[in-house]
Short mmCIF file of N, CA and C in Angstrom, two decimals:
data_model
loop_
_atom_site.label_atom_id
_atom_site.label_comp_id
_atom_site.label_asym_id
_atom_site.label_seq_id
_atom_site.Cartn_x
_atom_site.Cartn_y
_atom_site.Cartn_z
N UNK N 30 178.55 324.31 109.82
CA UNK N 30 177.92 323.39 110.75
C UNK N 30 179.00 322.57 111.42
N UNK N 31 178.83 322.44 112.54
CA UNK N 31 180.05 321.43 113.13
C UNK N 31 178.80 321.36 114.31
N UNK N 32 179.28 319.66 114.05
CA UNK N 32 178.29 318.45 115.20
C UNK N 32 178.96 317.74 116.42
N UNK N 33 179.64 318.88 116.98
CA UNK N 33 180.28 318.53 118.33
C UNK N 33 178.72 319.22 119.72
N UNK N 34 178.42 318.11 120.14
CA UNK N 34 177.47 318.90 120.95
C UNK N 34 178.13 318.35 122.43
N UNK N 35 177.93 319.28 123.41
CA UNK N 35 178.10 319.33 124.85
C UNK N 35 177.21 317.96 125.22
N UNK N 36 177.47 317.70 126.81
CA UNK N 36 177.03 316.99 127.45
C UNK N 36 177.46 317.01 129.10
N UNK N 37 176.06 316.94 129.39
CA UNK N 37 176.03 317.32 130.85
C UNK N 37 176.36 315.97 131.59
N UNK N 38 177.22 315.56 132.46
CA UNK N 38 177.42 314.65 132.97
C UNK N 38 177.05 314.83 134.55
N UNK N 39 176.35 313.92 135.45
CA UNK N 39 176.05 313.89 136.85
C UNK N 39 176.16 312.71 137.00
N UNK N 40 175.82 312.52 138.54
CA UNK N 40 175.95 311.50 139.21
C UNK N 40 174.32 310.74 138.96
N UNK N 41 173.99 309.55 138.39
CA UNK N 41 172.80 308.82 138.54
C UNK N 41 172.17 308.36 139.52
N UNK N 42 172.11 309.19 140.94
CA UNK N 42 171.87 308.58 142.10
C UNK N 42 172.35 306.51 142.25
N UNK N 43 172.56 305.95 141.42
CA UNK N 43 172.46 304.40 141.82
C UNK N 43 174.18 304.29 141.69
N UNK N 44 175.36 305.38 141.82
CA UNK N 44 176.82 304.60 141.50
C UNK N 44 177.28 304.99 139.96
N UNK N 45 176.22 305.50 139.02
CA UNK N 45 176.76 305.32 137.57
C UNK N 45 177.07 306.80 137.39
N UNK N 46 176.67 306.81 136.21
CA UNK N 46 177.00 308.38 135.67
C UNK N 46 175.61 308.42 134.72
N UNK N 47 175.40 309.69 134.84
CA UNK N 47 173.81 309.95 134.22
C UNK N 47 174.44 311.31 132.58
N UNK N 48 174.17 310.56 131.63
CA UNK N 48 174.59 311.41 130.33
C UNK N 48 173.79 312.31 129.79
N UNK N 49 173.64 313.71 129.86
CA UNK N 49 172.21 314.35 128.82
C UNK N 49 173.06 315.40 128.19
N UNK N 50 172.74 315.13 126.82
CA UNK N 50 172.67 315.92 125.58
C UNK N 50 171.72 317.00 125.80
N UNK N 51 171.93 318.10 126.18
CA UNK N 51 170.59 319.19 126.27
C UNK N 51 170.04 320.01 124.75
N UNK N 52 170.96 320.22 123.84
CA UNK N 52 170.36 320.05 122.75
C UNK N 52 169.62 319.49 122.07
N UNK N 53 169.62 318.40 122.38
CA UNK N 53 168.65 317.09 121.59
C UNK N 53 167.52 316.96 122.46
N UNK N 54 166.17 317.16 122.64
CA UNK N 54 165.15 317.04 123.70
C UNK N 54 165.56 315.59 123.70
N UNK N 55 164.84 314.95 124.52
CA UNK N 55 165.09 313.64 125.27
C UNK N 55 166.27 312.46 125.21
N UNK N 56 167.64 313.24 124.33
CA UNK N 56 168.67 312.76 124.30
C UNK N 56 169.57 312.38 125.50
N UNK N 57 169.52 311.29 126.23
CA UNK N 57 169.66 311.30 127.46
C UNK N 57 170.33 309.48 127.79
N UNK N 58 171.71 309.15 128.20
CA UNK N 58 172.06 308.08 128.73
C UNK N 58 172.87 307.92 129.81
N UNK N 59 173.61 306.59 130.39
CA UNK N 59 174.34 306.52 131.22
C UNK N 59 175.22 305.50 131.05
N UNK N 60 176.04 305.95 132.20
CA UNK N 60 177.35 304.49 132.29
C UNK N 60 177.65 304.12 133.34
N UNK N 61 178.80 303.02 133.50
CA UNK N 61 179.48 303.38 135.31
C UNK N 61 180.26 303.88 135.19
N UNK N 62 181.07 304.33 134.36
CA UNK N 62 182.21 305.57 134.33
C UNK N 62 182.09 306.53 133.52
N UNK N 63 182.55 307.75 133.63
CA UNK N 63 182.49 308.85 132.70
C UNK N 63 182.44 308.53 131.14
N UNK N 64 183.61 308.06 131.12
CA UNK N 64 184.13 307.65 129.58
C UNK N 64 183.53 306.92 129.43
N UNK N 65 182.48 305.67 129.99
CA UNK N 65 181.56 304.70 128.99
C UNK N 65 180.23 305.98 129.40
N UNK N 66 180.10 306.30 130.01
CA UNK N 66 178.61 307.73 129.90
C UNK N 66 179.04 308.45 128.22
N UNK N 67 179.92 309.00 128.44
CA UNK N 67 180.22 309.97 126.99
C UNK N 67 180.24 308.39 125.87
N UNK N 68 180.77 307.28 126.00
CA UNK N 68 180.99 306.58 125.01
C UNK N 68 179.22 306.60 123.89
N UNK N 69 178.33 305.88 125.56
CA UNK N 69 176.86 306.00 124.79
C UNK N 69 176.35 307.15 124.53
N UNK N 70 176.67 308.01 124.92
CA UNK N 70 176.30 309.38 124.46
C UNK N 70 175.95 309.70 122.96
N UNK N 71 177.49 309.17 122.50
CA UNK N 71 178.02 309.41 121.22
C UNK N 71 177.32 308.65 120.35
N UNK N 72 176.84 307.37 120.64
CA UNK N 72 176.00 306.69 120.42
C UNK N 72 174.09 307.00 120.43
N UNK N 73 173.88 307.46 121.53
CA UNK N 73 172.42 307.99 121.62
C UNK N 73 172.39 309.40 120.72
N UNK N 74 173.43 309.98 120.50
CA UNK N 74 173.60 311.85 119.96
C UNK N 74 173.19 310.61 118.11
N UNK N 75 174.30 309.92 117.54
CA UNK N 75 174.12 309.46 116.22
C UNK N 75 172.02 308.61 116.26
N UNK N 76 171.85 308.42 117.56
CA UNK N 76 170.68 307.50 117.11
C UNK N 76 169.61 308.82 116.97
N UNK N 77 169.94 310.03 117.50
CA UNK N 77 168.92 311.07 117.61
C UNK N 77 168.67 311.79 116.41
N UNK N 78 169.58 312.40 115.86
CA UNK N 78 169.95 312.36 114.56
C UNK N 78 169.35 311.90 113.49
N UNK N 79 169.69 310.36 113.39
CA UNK N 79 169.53 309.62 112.80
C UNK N 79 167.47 309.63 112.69
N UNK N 80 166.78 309.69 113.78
CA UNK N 80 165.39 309.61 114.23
C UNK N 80 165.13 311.01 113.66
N UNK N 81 165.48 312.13 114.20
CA UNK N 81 165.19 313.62 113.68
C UNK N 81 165.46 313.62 111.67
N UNK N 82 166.09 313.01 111.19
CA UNK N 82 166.14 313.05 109.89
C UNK N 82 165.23 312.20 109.17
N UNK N 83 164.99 311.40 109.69
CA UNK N 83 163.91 310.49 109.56
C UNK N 83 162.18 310.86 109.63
N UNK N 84 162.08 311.30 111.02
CA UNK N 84 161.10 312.04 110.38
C UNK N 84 160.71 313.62 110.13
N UNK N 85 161.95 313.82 109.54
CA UNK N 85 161.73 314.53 108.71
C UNK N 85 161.48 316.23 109.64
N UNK N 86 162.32 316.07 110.96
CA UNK N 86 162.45 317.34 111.05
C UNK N 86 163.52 318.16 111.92
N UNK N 87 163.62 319.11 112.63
CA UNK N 87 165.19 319.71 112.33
C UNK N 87 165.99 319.19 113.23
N UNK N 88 167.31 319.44 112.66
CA UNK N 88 168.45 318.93 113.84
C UNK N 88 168.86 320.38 114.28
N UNK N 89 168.72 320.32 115.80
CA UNK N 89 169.15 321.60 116.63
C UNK N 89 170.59 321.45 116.20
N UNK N 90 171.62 322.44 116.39
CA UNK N 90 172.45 322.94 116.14
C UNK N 90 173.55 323.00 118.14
N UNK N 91 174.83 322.25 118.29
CA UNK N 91 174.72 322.56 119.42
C UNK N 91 175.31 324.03 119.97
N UNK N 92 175.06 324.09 121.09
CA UNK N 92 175.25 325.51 121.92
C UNK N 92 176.91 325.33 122.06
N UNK N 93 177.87 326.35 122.73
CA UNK N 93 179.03 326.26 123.08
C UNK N 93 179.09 325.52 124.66
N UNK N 94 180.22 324.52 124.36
CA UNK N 94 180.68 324.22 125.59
C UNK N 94 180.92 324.13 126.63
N UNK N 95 181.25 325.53 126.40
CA UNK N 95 181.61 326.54 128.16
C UNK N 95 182.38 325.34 128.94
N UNK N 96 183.39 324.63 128.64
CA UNK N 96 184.06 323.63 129.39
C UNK N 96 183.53 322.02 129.37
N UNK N 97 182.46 321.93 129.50
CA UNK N 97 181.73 320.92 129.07
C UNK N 97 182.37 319.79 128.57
N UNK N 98 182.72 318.41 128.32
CA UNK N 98 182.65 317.16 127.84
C UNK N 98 182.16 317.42 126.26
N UNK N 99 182.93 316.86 124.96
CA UNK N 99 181.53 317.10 124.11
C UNK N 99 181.62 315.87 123.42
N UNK N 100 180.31 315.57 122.56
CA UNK N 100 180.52 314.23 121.94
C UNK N 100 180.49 314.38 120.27
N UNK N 101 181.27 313.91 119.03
CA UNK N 101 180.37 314.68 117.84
C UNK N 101 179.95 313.17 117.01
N UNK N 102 179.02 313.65 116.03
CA UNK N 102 179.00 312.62 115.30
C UNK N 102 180.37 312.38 114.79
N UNK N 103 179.60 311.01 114.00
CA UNK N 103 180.91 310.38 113.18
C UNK N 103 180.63 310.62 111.91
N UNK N 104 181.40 310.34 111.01
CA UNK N 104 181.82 311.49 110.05
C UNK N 104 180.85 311.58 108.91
N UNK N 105 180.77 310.24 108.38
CA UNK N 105 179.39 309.64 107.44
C UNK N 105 178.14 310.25 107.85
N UNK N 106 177.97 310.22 109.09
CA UNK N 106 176.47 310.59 109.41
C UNK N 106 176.45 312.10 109.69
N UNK N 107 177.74 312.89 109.76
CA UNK N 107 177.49 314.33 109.91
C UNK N 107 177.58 315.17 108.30
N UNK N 108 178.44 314.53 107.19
CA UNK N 108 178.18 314.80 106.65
C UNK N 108 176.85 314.38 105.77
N UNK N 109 175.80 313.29 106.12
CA UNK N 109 174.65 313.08 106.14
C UNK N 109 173.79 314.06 106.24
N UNK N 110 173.56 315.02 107.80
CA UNK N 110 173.07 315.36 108.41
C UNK N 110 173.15 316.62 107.75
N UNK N 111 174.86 317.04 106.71
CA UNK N 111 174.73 318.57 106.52
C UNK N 111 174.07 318.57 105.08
N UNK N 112 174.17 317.72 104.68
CA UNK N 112 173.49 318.07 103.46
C UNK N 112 171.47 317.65 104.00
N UNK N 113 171.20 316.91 105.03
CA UNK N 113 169.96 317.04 105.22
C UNK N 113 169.60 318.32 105.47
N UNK N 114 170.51 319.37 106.26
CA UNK N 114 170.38 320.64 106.48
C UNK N 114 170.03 321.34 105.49
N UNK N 115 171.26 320.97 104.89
CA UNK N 115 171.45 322.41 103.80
C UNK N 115 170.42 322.04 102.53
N UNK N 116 169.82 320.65 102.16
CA UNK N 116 168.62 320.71 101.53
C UNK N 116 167.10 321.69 102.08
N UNK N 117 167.14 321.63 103.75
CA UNK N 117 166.07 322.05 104.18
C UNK N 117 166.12 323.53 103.95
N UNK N 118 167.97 324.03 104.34
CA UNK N 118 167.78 325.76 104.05
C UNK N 118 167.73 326.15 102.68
N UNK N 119 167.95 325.65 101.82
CA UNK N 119 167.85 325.82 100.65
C UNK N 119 166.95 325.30 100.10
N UNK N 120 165.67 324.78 100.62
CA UNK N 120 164.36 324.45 99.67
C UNK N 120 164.76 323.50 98.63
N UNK N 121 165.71 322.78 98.81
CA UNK N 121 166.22 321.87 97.35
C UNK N 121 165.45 320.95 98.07
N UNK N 122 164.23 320.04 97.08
CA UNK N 122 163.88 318.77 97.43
C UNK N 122 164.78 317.67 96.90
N UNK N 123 164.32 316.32 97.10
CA UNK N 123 165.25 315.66 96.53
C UNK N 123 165.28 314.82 94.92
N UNK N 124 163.91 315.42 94.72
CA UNK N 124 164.30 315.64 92.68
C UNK N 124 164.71 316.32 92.30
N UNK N 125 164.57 317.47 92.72
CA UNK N 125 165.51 318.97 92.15
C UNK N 125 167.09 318.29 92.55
N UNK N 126 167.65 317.91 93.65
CA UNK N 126 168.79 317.63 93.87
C UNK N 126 169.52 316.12 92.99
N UNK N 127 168.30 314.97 92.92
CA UNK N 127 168.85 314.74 91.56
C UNK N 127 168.83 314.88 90.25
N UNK N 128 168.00 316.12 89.83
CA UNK N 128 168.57 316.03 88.31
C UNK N 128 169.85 316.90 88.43
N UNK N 129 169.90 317.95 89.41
CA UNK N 129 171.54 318.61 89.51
C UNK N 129 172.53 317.68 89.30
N UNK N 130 172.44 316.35 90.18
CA UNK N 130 173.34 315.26 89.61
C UNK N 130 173.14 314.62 89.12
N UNK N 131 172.22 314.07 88.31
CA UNK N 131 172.14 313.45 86.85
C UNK N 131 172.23 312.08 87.55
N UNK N 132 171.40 312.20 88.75
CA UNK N 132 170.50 310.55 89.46
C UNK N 132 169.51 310.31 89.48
N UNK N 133 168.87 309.23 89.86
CA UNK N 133 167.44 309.02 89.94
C UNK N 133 167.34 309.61 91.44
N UNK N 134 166.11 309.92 91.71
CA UNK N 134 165.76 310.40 93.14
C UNK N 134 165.93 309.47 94.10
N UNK N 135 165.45 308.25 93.88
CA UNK N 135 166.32 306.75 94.66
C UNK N 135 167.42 307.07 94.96
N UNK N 136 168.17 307.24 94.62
CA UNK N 136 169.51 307.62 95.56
C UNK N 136 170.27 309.01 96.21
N UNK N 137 169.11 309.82 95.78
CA UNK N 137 169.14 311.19 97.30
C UNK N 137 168.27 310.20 98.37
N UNK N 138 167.74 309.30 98.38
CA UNK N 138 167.13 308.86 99.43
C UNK N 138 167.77 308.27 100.58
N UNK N 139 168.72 307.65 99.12
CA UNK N 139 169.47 306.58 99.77
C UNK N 139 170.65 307.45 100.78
N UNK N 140 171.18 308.74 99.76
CA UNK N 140 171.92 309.40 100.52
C UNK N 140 171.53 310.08 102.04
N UNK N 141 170.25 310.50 101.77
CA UNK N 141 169.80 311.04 103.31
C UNK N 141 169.14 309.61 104.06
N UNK N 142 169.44 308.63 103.98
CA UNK N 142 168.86 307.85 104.63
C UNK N 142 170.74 307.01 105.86
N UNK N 143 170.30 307.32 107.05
CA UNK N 143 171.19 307.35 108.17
C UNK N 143 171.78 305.88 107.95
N UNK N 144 171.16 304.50 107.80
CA UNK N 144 171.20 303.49 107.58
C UNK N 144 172.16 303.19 106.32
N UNK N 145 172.05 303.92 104.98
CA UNK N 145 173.12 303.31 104.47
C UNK N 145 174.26 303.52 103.98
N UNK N 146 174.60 303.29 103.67
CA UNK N 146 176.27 303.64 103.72
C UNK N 146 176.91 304.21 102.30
N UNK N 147 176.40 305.50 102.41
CA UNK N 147 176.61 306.10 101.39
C UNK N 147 178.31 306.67 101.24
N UNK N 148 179.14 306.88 99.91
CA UNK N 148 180.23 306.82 99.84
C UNK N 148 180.45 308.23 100.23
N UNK N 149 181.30 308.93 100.54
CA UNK N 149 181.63 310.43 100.99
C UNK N 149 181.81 311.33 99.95
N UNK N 150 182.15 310.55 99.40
CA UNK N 150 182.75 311.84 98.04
C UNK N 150 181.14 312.15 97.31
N UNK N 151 180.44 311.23 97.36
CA UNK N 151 178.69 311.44 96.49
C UNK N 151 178.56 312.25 97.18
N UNK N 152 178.50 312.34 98.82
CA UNK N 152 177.91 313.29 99.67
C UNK N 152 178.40 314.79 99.68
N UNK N 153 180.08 314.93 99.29
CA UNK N 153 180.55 315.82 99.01
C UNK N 153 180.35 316.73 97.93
N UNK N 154 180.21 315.89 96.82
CA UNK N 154 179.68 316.59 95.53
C UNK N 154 178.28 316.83 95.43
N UNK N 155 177.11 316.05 96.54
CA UNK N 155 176.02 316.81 96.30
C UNK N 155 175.68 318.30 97.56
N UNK N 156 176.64 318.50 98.05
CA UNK N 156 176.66 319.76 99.06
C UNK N 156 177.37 320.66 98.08
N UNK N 157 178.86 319.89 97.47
CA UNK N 157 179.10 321.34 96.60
C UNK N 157 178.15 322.09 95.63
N UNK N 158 176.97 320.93 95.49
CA UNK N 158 176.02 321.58 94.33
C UNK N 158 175.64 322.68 94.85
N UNK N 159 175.35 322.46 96.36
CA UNK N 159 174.10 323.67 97.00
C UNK N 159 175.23 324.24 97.90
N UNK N 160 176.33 324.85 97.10
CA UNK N 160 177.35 325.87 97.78
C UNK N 160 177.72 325.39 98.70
N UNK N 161 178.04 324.33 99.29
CA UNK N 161 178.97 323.58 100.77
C UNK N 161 179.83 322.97 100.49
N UNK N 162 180.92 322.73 101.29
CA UNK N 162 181.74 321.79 101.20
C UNK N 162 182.35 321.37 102.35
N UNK N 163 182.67 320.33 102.81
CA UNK N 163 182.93 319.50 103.90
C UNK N 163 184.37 319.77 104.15
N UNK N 164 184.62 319.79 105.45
CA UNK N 164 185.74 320.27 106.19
C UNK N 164 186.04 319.32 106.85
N UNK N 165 187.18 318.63 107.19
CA UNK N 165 187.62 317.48 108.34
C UNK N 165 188.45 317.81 109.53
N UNK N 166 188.27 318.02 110.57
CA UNK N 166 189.42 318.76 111.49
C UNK N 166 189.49 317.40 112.45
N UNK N 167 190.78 317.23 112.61
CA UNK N 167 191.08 316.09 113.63
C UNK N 167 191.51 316.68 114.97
N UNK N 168 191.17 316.17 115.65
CA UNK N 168 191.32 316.70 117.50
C UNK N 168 191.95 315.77 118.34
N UNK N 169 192.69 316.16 119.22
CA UNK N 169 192.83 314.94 120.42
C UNK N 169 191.61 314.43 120.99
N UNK N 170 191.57 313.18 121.05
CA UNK N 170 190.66 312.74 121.74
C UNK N 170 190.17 313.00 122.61
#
């Protein structure tokens, strides 16, 4: 999984810049310059996310680039997002996933919940349960 998604950038008829995420249905913002358009982007892409996991249903996957601008999550919330995945492809609910780790179910909640600030390495060790493991690749900006 990698959460770099494209973004279509135009002109907002009023002077600004008009931002849409076409992966995300109604994922959609703006700026007066490019770079503050992509800034909220990055921002509206984590709030969409964040809403799609919430209630509880899928996060599209994005398409290739083809040259495109792209925006990705940030790092907490993508590895959030892969273990929200990889619970859904793997039918693991989140009691089955904590007695694998020897937690109360309160805190798979806490872990799939976008809001808190769950530590990385918990998140890491409950993906290695269900065969994943988290990758970090750094890019030029």
């Amino acid at each position: 999984m990698r959460f770099s998604y494209p973004v279509d950038l135009s002109d907002d008829g009023a002077g600004g810049v008009l931002a849409v995420i076409p992966d995300i249905t109604g994922c959609a913002t703006d700026g007066t310059t490019k770079p503050e358009a992509l800034s909220n982007s990055a921002d509206a892409l984590e709030e969409a996310i964040a809403a799609a996991m919430m209630a509880k249903e899928d996060i599209p996957m994005p398409c290739p680039a083809n040259g495109r601008p792209t925006v990705t999550l940030g790092t907490l919330m993508a590895a959030k997002a892969a273990l929200y995945i990889t619970m859904r492809e793997t039918g693991t609910n989140n009691t089955a996933l904590a007695a694998k780790m020897g937690l109360a179910e309160t805190e798979i909640r806490r872990m799939l919940d976008p809001r808190h600030a769950t530590k990385i390495g918990r998140l890491e060790e409950a993906l290695a349960l269900l065969g994943r493991r988290i990758s970090v690749v750094v890019e030029a900006a």
